[in-house]
Amino acid sequence: MEDERTLEMLKVGLGEDNYRKLAKIDNPELHQFIATYVELCKPDSVFVCADSEEEIHDIRQEAIRTGEEMELAIAGHTVHFDGYHDQARDKENTKFLLPDGVDLGSDINAMERLEGLKEIHDILRDIMAGHQLYVRFYCLGPFKSEFSIPAVQLTDSSYVAHSEDLLYRPGYLEFVRLGKSARFLKFVHSAGALDSRKTSMNIAKRRVYIDLEDEVVYSVNTQYGGNSIGLKKLAMRPAINRASKEGWLTEHMFIMGVRGPHGRITYFAGAFPSLCGKTATSMLQGETIVGDDIAYLKKKEGVIRAVNPEKGIFGIIQGVNSRDDPIIWKALHSPGDVIFSNVLVTEEKGVYWIGKDGGVPRTGFNHSGEWQLGKKEGKGNEILPSHPNARFTLDMKFLENVDSELDNPEGVVIKGIIYGGRDSDTKVPVEESFDWVHGVITMGAALESETTAATLGKEGVRKINPMSNLDFLSIPLGKYIENHLKFGTGLKNPPRIFSVNYFLRDSAGNFMNDKNDKAVWLKWMERRSHKEVEAIKTPTGLIPKYEDLEKLFRAVLNKEYTEEDYIKQFTLRVAENLAKIDRVKEFYETKVSDTPQAVFTVLEEQRQRLIMVQENYGNYVSPFKLS
Ligand code: SPV
Ligand code: MN
């Protein structure tokens, strides 16, 4: 029975129009949730959005009117700034609220549930005074799909609501359709008090708290998308937890279609830590994109199928240029709904970011305020024109390479899984695992990457980041790996597992590959998944043969690929690989209490294979010696 008091509160507090929209959704738990946070946060007004075009348009206009976004010269483009110290995900203040007796392991940031709930509710009290609260409904995944999860977002930021309209499918009608049966995720966000530049000012009280029990995520005193756009990384945590209970996977993976001969399209899912080329890979010209960041994967009748819970991209803009990223480039230069964040705005209301074609403007406006070339911050460091984690947000319907299966409620069949990291000295550019278990362990669980500007903290430090999902895990790591191992069982033809490394350097520190070489690695993986090319067995996996790459480089990039290139890039670095195994083993021995035994067994087998090769050939072994 619906509580009369809740309904009365909603009717009086929200007004007739808003009340009617909510009453159409037959779900007392939802009504209760909204009533609770309206009462606690005390917004000046509430706007329940039923997803009409007009309502969605009004929210965008509101973002401009309030100053959270500013219009740019190209029609439909706006810019948003986050505070100077609010430019990335805040790992330190992102915590799981766990009841007594629940332990997710030492690598997962957590605090006692009731204490955390009290703290966050104290911060939320009256926090929306002077602001409007938006009540938004979204559908994570295609409509009417058994993959999908409905979600409700409460936020006082029109920028967050506007971003979510570009990134997620509207969910009001799904809530009406599902009524009481909706098992939805809940998000409460407040940007908190804003300064004159409309950026969150109480950064010391920035918090992202995740309550798995009630599936609520709270985010306060922050605007940066990774902390505030509830349906993105905040939703991943409860979704990983659900997936674990129900036998499927929520992954930090793109989904893309790679074209093969005769119009064939083969779908791959790829996990890369942030700022390691994930979006750029999924956007490659000539291929098709289903998603650039998150995937829900399920086993169905002996195959793995996946959907993208998102429909837009919140992508890194640094380095985007007309030669390497022609499709994004075009979308970012055409009229249409695009939000730029933390870029440099020029006097002509254009935007500049690091690595864009053309020269660096001498003056402009950026996340530090008025900016001129050479401007320094307090500690004397130069402020770059745009932040390395500056982003663009757009709906994938603007992209010419969007895959026609994006909204298929059944998802697409995944034939290959790719793990990539930022690794300057160990792994070859592309390699296939011997089998599912070997891939999950040596390529997924052992994934290492150098830290980047996507999270607050020091850059360039090598860290282990299993499946590139460590930041988002809501279950113990050992259990998570066990889930992956099990996921590959009972399949007719498990997807092949590959690793890629776009960041290998020579001894002088130069990158050994061109940005576009990834197009070739993808084609090679596509051919492998159809058993059309052979491979060379090495102690760490299966690598391409020179003659296949030579042909593919010519066909795909019209580039000459010499034996010398091949030897340099695919030389097995034995000592580095052994050191990596030691690091990974130590991590799983000392930091993870529930590591599956298979992790140690498979790593040890790999170590033995490496030692044998080392005895015969030394520390640097040309691929020709292994063929
Ligand atoms: C990432 O950092 O992996 C992103 C952007 O995709 S964020 O929303 O910040 O997580
Ligand atoms: Mn991501």
XYZ file of C-alpha atoms and ligand atoms in Angstrom:
638
model
C 0.000 0.000 0.000
C 1.254 3.408 -0.895
C 1.811 5.662 2.064
C -0.804 8.449 1.969
C 1.607 10.885 3.534
C 4.122 10.407 0.723
C 1.538 11.080 -1.947
C 0.229 14.125 -0.144
C 3.748 15.462 0.285
C 4.457 14.994 -3.418
C 1.190 16.663 -4.408
C 1.701 19.684 -2.199
C 5.461 19.927 -2.478
C 5.862 19.334 -6.217
C 2.704 20.883 -7.656
C -0.088 19.345 -9.673
C 1.786 18.965 -12.946
C 4.820 17.203 -11.481
C 2.606 15.085 -9.254
C 0.593 13.838 -12.221
C 3.732 12.675 -13.999
C 4.883 10.755 -10.941
C 1.450 9.294 -10.227
C 1.512 7.680 -13.678
C 4.343 5.491 -12.441
C 2.895 2.867 -10.158
C 5.849 2.437 -7.830
C 5.635 3.372 -4.141
C 9.356 2.812 -3.589
C 10.113 5.436 -6.230
C 7.647 7.921 -4.747
C 9.114 7.403 -1.306
C 12.664 7.912 -2.576
C 11.780 11.185 -4.293
C 9.790 12.480 -1.324
C 12.646 11.714 1.059
C 15.242 13.693 -0.877
C 12.964 16.602 -1.726
C 12.307 16.939 1.974
C 15.979 16.612 2.927
C 17.643 18.719 0.209
C 15.000 21.475 0.154
C 15.255 22.659 -3.444
C 13.426 25.887 -4.319
C 11.546 24.012 -7.000
C 11.277 20.537 -8.474
C 10.963 19.579 -12.106
C 9.843 16.058 -12.950
C 10.794 15.354 -16.536
C 8.615 12.982 -18.547
C 11.071 13.111 -21.451
C 9.107 15.170 -23.965
C 11.275 16.943 -26.513
C 10.168 20.253 -25.101
C 11.100 19.367 -21.522
C 14.503 18.096 -22.574
C 15.098 21.250 -24.606
C 14.120 23.394 -21.606
C 16.683 21.688 -19.388
C 19.437 22.495 -21.864
C 18.283 26.109 -21.968
C 18.280 26.182 -18.189
C 21.937 25.061 -18.148
C 22.748 28.093 -20.278
C 20.513 30.453 -18.313
C 22.059 29.473 -14.977
C 25.603 29.737 -16.363
C 26.556 26.075 -15.867
C 27.075 26.053 -19.631
C 27.884 28.799 -22.115
C 26.963 28.890 -25.772
C 29.729 28.685 -28.363
C 29.967 29.938 -31.923
C 28.770 26.709 -33.582
C 25.019 26.179 -33.171
C 24.213 23.683 -30.429
C 27.683 23.696 -28.906
C 28.189 24.692 -25.290
C 31.079 24.654 -22.840
C 31.003 23.692 -19.182
C 33.745 24.196 -16.604
C 34.374 22.188 -13.492
C 36.225 23.814 -10.598
C 40.011 24.015 -10.813
C 40.395 21.142 -8.339
C 37.436 19.156 -9.654
C 38.837 17.922 -12.955
C 38.760 14.139 -12.572
C 37.357 11.222 -10.615
C 38.007 11.578 -6.902
C 39.078 8.094 -5.833
C 39.932 9.085 -2.296
C 36.460 10.363 -1.481
C 34.575 7.693 -3.393
C 33.556 5.017 -0.913
C 31.321 2.029 -0.513
C 29.080 2.107 2.524
C 29.269 -1.382 3.941
C 27.325 -2.962 6.781
C 29.257 -4.753 9.527
C 30.596 -8.065 8.335
C 30.840 -7.141 4.630
C 34.385 -6.804 3.351
C 35.270 -6.050 -0.260
C 39.026 -6.319 0.273
C 41.790 -3.863 1.032
C 42.018 -2.415 -2.471
C 38.414 -1.145 -2.375
C 37.725 2.104 -0.547
C 34.926 1.649 1.990
C 33.487 2.853 5.274
C 30.889 1.725 7.770
C 27.442 2.065 6.232
C 25.467 3.861 8.913
C 28.278 6.269 9.615
C 28.586 7.071 5.901
C 24.838 7.462 5.465
C 24.753 9.867 8.389
C 27.624 11.906 7.009
C 26.179 12.164 3.515
C 22.680 12.948 4.743
C 24.097 15.720 6.923
C 25.850 17.185 3.881
C 22.690 16.866 1.793
C 20.489 18.660 4.307
C 19.197 21.898 2.691
C 21.926 21.665 0.071
C 19.564 22.499 -2.808
C 18.205 25.727 -1.330
C 18.235 28.272 -4.133
C 18.388 25.528 -6.779
C 15.954 23.545 -8.861
C 15.883 19.769 -8.446
C 15.503 17.708 -11.595
C 13.880 14.287 -11.352
C 15.081 12.283 -14.337
C 14.395 8.774 -15.547
C 16.745 6.804 -17.774
C 17.076 3.339 -19.178
C 20.536 1.794 -18.991
C 20.499 -0.297 -22.131
C 18.050 -0.717 -25.018
C 14.308 -0.439 -24.370
C 12.395 -3.576 -23.501
C 15.575 -5.541 -23.133
C 16.380 -8.084 -20.467
C 19.854 -6.544 -20.260
C 18.570 -3.125 -19.257
C 18.320 -1.448 -15.875
C 16.034 1.510 -15.179
C 17.516 4.350 -13.160
C 16.273 7.512 -11.505
C 18.531 10.524 -11.115
C 17.896 13.428 -8.761
C 20.228 16.337 -9.451
C 20.298 20.075 -8.969
C 22.663 20.482 -11.913
C 21.161 21.230 -15.302
C 24.605 20.398 -16.776
C 24.401 16.881 -15.326
C 20.817 16.444 -16.545
C 21.715 17.791 -19.996
C 24.768 15.508 -20.212
C 22.651 12.519 -19.299
C 20.188 13.324 -22.067
C 23.037 13.020 -24.557
C 24.505 9.923 -22.954
C 21.490 7.803 -21.901
C 18.219 6.584 -23.267
C 15.142 8.306 -21.840
C 13.477 6.154 -19.188
C 10.184 7.739 -18.169
C 8.077 5.472 -20.354
C 10.039 2.423 -19.169
C 9.176 3.320 -15.573
C 5.498 3.746 -16.541
C 5.609 0.405 -18.379
C 7.380 -1.472 -15.585
C 5.494 0.065 -12.646
C 6.095 -1.902 -9.461
C 8.274 -4.455 -11.193
C 11.025 -1.905 -11.980
C 14.243 -2.861 -10.161
C 15.845 0.523 -10.487
C 19.077 2.205 -9.442
C 18.920 5.542 -7.630
C 21.206 8.539 -7.787
C 21.216 11.697 -5.697
C 23.526 14.455 -6.857
C 24.066 18.012 -5.765
C 26.765 20.319 -7.109
C 26.423 22.132 -3.766
C 27.142 25.822 -3.405
C 28.471 27.379 -6.612
C 30.984 30.191 -6.977
C 30.685 33.085 -9.410
C 31.941 30.836 -12.231
C 29.157 28.355 -11.405
C 31.550 25.675 -10.260
C 31.231 23.633 -7.057
C 33.051 25.473 -4.294
C 32.921 23.120 -1.278
C 35.470 20.709 -2.683
C 36.643 19.717 0.802
C 33.202 18.202 1.244
C 33.189 16.419 -2.106
C 31.866 12.898 -1.563
C 30.745 9.988 -3.711
C 29.171 7.328 -1.495
C 27.765 4.087 -2.786
C 25.163 2.164 -0.825
C 24.923 -1.266 -2.431
C 22.183 -2.455 -0.107
C 19.599 0.085 -1.299
C 21.312 0.610 -4.668
C 21.631 4.350 -4.067
C 24.667 6.438 -5.041
C 25.169 9.869 -3.513
C 27.425 12.478 -5.080
C 27.886 15.942 -3.597
C 29.956 19.104 -4.041
C 31.307 18.047 -7.398
C 30.431 18.559 -11.046
C 33.116 16.607 -12.939
C 31.206 14.030 -14.996
C 32.948 10.955 -13.638
C 31.841 11.978 -10.140
C 28.446 13.453 -10.956
C 26.888 11.820 -14.011
C 25.222 9.125 -11.960
C 24.520 6.740 -14.764
C 28.137 6.553 -15.858
C 30.744 5.345 -13.377
C 28.451 5.593 -10.359
C 25.957 3.143 -11.876
C 28.745 0.746 -12.714
C 29.246 -0.129 -9.064
C 25.747 -1.416 -8.282
C 25.578 -2.911 -11.779
C 28.762 -4.936 -11.147
C 27.260 -6.126 -7.894
C 23.989 -7.171 -9.528
C 25.813 -8.846 -12.381
C 27.863 -10.874 -9.930
C 24.747 -12.087 -8.127
C 22.983 -12.930 -11.378
C 25.817 -14.515 -13.353
C 26.577 -11.853 -15.951
C 29.259 -9.149 -16.288
C 29.338 -5.349 -16.130
C 32.586 -4.260 -17.771
C 34.590 -1.118 -18.476
C 34.585 -2.033 -22.158
C 33.817 -0.551 -25.533
C 31.833 -2.573 -28.041
C 32.696 -2.240 -31.711
C 32.138 -3.921 -35.041
C 35.258 -4.728 -37.045
C 34.772 -5.210 -40.775
C 36.193 -8.265 -42.455
C 36.159 -9.525 -46.036
C 32.858 -9.556 -47.959
C 31.016 -7.175 -45.632
C 31.447 -9.391 -42.571
C 31.149 -7.570 -39.216
C 32.626 -9.127 -36.084
C 32.006 -7.605 -32.670
C 34.728 -7.041 -30.091
C 34.574 -5.751 -26.533
C 37.645 -3.947 -25.227
C 38.720 -2.924 -21.739
C 41.282 -0.148 -21.343
C 41.983 2.114 -18.369
C 40.931 5.736 -18.912
C 43.062 7.758 -21.319
C 44.629 4.705 -22.958
C 43.011 4.868 -26.390
C 39.696 3.158 -25.696
C 37.416 5.725 -27.330
C 39.875 6.207 -30.191
C 39.850 2.467 -30.892
C 36.083 2.142 -30.840
C 35.803 5.177 -33.152
C 38.217 3.974 -35.817
C 37.265 5.012 -39.293
C 35.996 2.144 -41.376
C 34.680 0.247 -38.351
C 31.435 0.728 -36.419
C 30.826 1.742 -32.821
C 28.266 0.310 -30.407
C 29.795 1.967 -27.342
C 33.029 3.466 -26.080
C 33.000 2.871 -22.324
C 30.687 0.358 -20.649
C 29.232 -3.022 -21.591
C 26.770 -5.453 -20.052
C 27.595 -9.008 -21.142
C 25.385 -12.082 -20.822
C 25.680 -15.687 -21.880
C 22.823 -16.728 -24.152
C 22.484 -20.094 -25.822
C 26.190 -20.780 -25.818
C 27.395 -17.368 -26.961
C 28.222 -14.070 -25.269
C 26.026 -11.129 -26.152
C 26.560 -7.529 -25.066
C 24.726 -4.222 -24.968
C 25.883 -0.698 -24.286
C 24.014 0.859 -21.344
C 24.864 4.244 -22.845
C 24.021 5.895 -26.166
C 26.523 8.742 -26.160
C 30.175 9.485 -25.543
C 31.883 11.421 -22.759
C 35.253 11.281 -24.442
C 38.737 12.617 -23.847
C 39.369 15.490 -26.221
C 43.146 15.924 -25.754
C 44.956 14.834 -28.881
C 41.861 14.674 -31.093
C 42.982 15.906 -34.516
C 41.639 15.888 -38.041
C 44.109 13.294 -39.333
C 43.843 10.619 -36.647
C 40.216 11.115 -35.563
C 38.314 12.284 -38.642
C 34.896 11.161 -37.419
C 35.055 12.811 -33.996
C 36.663 15.828 -35.618
C 33.736 16.226 -37.972
C 31.154 15.799 -35.201
C 32.977 18.412 -33.113
C 32.884 20.888 -35.986
C 29.265 20.440 -37.070
C 26.172 22.064 -35.627
C 24.485 19.805 -33.065
C 24.191 19.223 -29.350
C 27.779 18.976 -28.041
C 29.072 19.870 -24.567
C 32.775 20.636 -24.258
C 34.206 20.570 -20.762
C 37.410 22.092 -19.434
C 38.730 23.149 -22.833
C 39.985 26.642 -23.715
C 37.391 29.064 -25.067
C 38.732 31.653 -27.464
C 37.555 35.197 -27.994
C 35.570 34.174 -31.045
C 33.764 31.581 -28.892
C 35.668 28.746 -30.506
C 37.388 26.032 -28.503
C 40.970 24.837 -28.311
C 42.356 21.734 -26.674
C 45.858 20.291 -26.374
C 46.751 18.469 -29.562
C 44.138 20.121 -31.762
C 45.216 21.096 -35.292
C 46.566 24.624 -35.561
C 48.550 26.833 -33.222
C 47.936 27.439 -29.530
C 45.898 30.604 -28.905
C 47.659 33.160 -26.722
C 44.655 34.024 -24.592
C 41.255 32.661 -23.682
C 39.144 31.354 -20.853
C 39.609 27.938 -19.255
C 39.179 25.973 -16.026
C 41.551 28.416 -14.321
C 39.557 31.510 -15.423
C 41.072 34.116 -17.744
C 44.093 32.444 -19.301
C 47.122 33.607 -21.253
C 50.026 31.588 -22.608
C 52.551 31.012 -19.795
C 50.025 31.471 -16.958
C 51.205 29.733 -13.787
C 49.332 28.299 -10.834
C 50.225 28.842 -7.170
C 53.071 26.297 -7.127
C 54.649 27.831 -10.200
C 53.590 25.146 -12.663
C 52.401 26.309 -16.032
C 48.656 25.997 -16.658
C 48.061 24.319 -19.991
C 45.410 25.777 -22.299
C 43.037 22.874 -21.662
C 42.992 20.247 -18.952
C 44.439 16.848 -20.005
C 41.115 15.323 -18.905
C 39.021 17.859 -20.874
C 36.121 16.111 -22.583
C 33.389 16.263 -25.179
C 29.898 14.908 -24.680
C 27.689 13.937 -27.586
C 24.969 11.578 -28.663
C 26.309 8.799 -30.907
C 23.524 9.444 -33.396
C 25.731 12.300 -34.631
C 28.455 9.881 -35.646
C 28.578 8.488 -39.132
C 30.063 5.219 -37.850
C 27.391 4.359 -35.289
C 26.505 0.673 -35.522
C 22.970 -0.251 -36.548
C 22.741 -2.744 -33.644
C 23.143 -0.119 -30.914
C 19.517 -0.408 -29.856
C 19.052 -4.116 -30.435
C 17.449 -5.442 -27.218
C 19.276 -8.758 -27.770
C 22.687 -7.079 -27.992
C 25.462 -8.213 -30.343
C 27.454 -11.467 -30.292
C 30.978 -10.858 -28.960
C 33.700 -12.843 -30.745
C 36.747 -11.262 -29.159
C 37.758 -9.512 -25.962
C 40.637 -7.049 -25.914
C 42.629 -5.827 -22.916
C 44.809 -2.750 -23.361
C 47.004 -0.708 -21.069
C 49.612 2.029 -21.047
C 52.771 -0.055 -20.912
C 56.048 1.426 -22.063
C 58.335 -1.582 -21.775
C 56.772 -5.022 -21.504
C 54.007 -6.210 -23.764
C 54.044 -6.522 -27.545
C 51.545 -4.424 -29.564
C 49.069 -7.266 -30.071
C 48.871 -10.827 -28.814
C 46.262 -13.541 -28.438
C 45.920 -15.739 -25.386
C 46.187 -19.533 -25.590
C 42.636 -19.907 -24.297
C 39.954 -18.233 -22.151
C 41.571 -18.946 -18.772
C 45.035 -17.883 -19.932
C 43.550 -14.657 -21.347
C 41.463 -13.816 -18.285
C 44.491 -14.264 -16.038
C 47.542 -13.047 -17.950
C 45.822 -10.320 -19.984
C 42.799 -9.278 -17.874
C 43.677 -9.935 -14.227
C 47.328 -9.000 -14.866
C 46.550 -5.791 -16.748
C 48.953 -3.045 -15.752
C 48.868 0.563 -16.816
C 50.603 3.822 -16.071
C 48.253 6.259 -14.268
C 46.765 9.185 -16.207
C 44.952 12.482 -15.696
C 41.570 10.739 -15.654
C 41.828 10.383 -11.898
C 43.204 12.834 -9.360
C 46.786 12.048 -8.278
C 50.223 11.453 -9.743
C 50.503 10.481 -13.409
C 52.800 7.897 -14.989
C 52.943 5.420 -12.105
C 52.623 1.775 -13.169
C 49.657 0.178 -11.414
C 47.815 -3.046 -11.737
C 44.245 -2.479 -12.938
C 42.483 -5.819 -13.429
C 40.207 -5.752 -16.482
C 40.651 -1.928 -16.252
C 37.746 -2.164 -13.843
C 39.492 -1.845 -10.488
C 38.214 1.676 -9.812
C 34.630 0.492 -10.107
C 34.627 -2.926 -8.431
C 31.906 -3.489 -5.868
C 32.742 -7.113 -5.149
C 35.974 -8.652 -3.866
C 38.571 -8.830 -6.615
C 39.106 -12.587 -6.317
C 35.394 -13.190 -6.701
C 35.345 -10.889 -9.713
C 38.118 -12.881 -11.391
C 36.376 -16.130 -10.503
C 33.227 -14.757 -12.211
C 35.253 -14.114 -15.361
C 36.748 -17.593 -15.300
C 33.286 -19.125 -14.968
C 31.818 -16.886 -17.636
C 33.922 -18.634 -20.266
C 32.593 -22.085 -19.433
C 29.712 -23.775 -21.235
C 30.239 -21.736 -24.393
C 30.284 -23.349 -27.824
C 33.130 -21.175 -28.921
C 34.443 -18.829 -26.246
C 35.501 -15.436 -27.624
C 39.239 -15.184 -28.153
C 41.052 -12.964 -25.720
C 43.692 -10.497 -26.906
C 45.942 -7.881 -25.390
C 47.074 -4.705 -27.108
C 49.650 -2.119 -26.135
C 49.722 1.189 -28.001
C 52.373 2.674 -25.740
C 55.464 0.545 -26.211
C 58.651 2.641 -26.365
C 62.189 2.051 -27.540
C 65.239 2.574 -25.343
C 65.334 6.260 -26.286
C 61.759 6.662 -25.019
C 60.094 7.041 -28.433
C 56.767 5.362 -29.122
C 57.307 2.365 -31.381
C 53.963 2.590 -33.115
C 51.922 5.138 -34.950
C 48.551 6.072 -33.473
C 46.795 4.502 -36.428
C 48.547 1.134 -36.247
C 45.709 -0.022 -34.013
C 43.581 -0.297 -37.172
C 45.873 -3.138 -38.276
C 45.845 -4.926 -34.927
C 42.045 -4.944 -35.074
C 41.997 -6.481 -38.532
C 44.459 -9.122 -37.405
C 42.254 -9.987 -34.432
C 39.239 -10.141 -36.731
C 41.030 -12.601 -39.032
C 42.168 -14.675 -36.055
C 38.642 -14.950 -34.732
C 37.663 -16.486 -38.089
C 40.747 -18.752 -38.157
C 42.004 -17.063 -41.328
C 45.569 -16.293 -40.259
C 48.107 -18.323 -38.331
C 50.081 -17.149 -35.328
C 53.449 -17.729 -33.664
C 53.460 -19.326 -30.272
C 55.561 -17.487 -27.686
C 55.800 -18.016 -23.917
C 53.228 -15.241 -23.359
C 50.744 -15.941 -26.148
C 50.171 -16.020 -29.892
C 51.595 -13.197 -31.976
C 51.084 -12.259 -35.643
C 53.320 -13.562 -38.402
C 55.309 -10.947 -40.254
C 53.826 -11.714 -43.653
C 50.254 -11.260 -42.401
C 51.042 -7.891 -40.855
C 52.940 -6.774 -43.907
C 49.855 -7.444 -46.038
C 47.466 -5.850 -43.562
C 49.575 -2.695 -43.163
C 49.490 -2.292 -46.910
C 45.779 -2.996 -47.265
C 44.559 -0.998 -44.261
C 46.977 1.932 -44.029
C 48.767 1.731 -47.347
C 51.951 1.647 -45.349
C 55.138 -0.291 -45.795
C 55.803 -2.510 -42.793
C 59.379 -3.686 -42.683
C 60.874 -6.743 -41.034
C 62.862 -4.352 -38.934
C 59.658 -2.692 -37.599
C 58.252 -6.096 -36.866
C 61.322 -7.346 -35.018
C 61.512 -4.219 -32.885
C 57.851 -4.260 -31.955
C 57.401 -7.975 -31.446
C 60.674 -8.848 -29.772
C 59.845 -10.792 -26.650
C 61.160 -8.824 -23.669
C 61.828 -11.721 -21.336
C 63.218 -9.912 -18.297
C 60.422 -7.347 -18.370
C 57.798 -10.072 -18.665
C 59.316 -11.960 -15.740
C 59.359 -8.795 -13.640
C 55.738 -8.223 -14.505
C 54.800 -11.697 -13.326
C 56.559 -11.047 -10.032
C 54.664 -7.773 -9.538
C 51.329 -9.321 -10.391
C 51.950 -12.342 -8.204
C 52.916 -10.156 -5.295
C 49.808 -8.035 -5.736
C 47.533 -11.066 -5.659
C 49.404 -12.610 -2.752
C 49.492 -9.561 -0.534
C 46.567 -7.318 -1.538
C 43.835 -9.804 -2.408
C 42.637 -12.359 0.081
C 40.408 -14.421 -2.207
C 42.586 -14.876 -5.301
C 41.533 -18.012 -7.222
C 44.318 -20.619 -7.247
C 44.232 -20.641 -11.051
C 45.777 -17.156 -11.073
C 48.952 -18.438 -9.429
C 49.068 -21.634 -11.456
C 48.719 -19.909 -14.814
C 51.241 -17.184 -13.907
C 53.720 -19.828 -12.760
C 53.325 -21.769 -16.019
C 54.020 -18.568 -17.921
C 57.100 -17.920 -15.790
C 58.442 -21.386 -16.557
C 57.937 -20.896 -20.299
C 59.751 -17.548 -20.142
C 62.674 -19.036 -18.227
C 63.082 -21.794 -20.792
C 63.250 -19.279 -23.600
C 65.628 -17.105 -21.585
C 67.993 -20.054 -21.142
C 68.010 -20.718 -24.864
C 67.943 -17.227 -26.335
C 68.578 -14.593 -23.659
C 66.474 -11.621 -22.642
C 65.461 -10.179 -26.006
C 64.125 -12.677 -28.471
C 63.266 -11.891 -32.056
C 59.895 -13.291 -33.141
C 61.679 -15.022 -36.044
C 63.542 -17.168 -33.540
C 60.247 -18.362 -32.101
C 58.473 -19.152 -35.357
C 36.898 7.158 -17.478
O 37.640 7.895 -16.802
O 37.088 5.943 -17.592
C 35.774 7.736 -18.201
C 35.344 9.052 -17.838
O 35.191 7.091 -19.010
S 34.699 9.083 -16.274
O 33.287 9.367 -16.408
O 35.395 10.116 -15.554
O 34.879 7.797 -15.648
Mn 35.693 4.976 -18.722
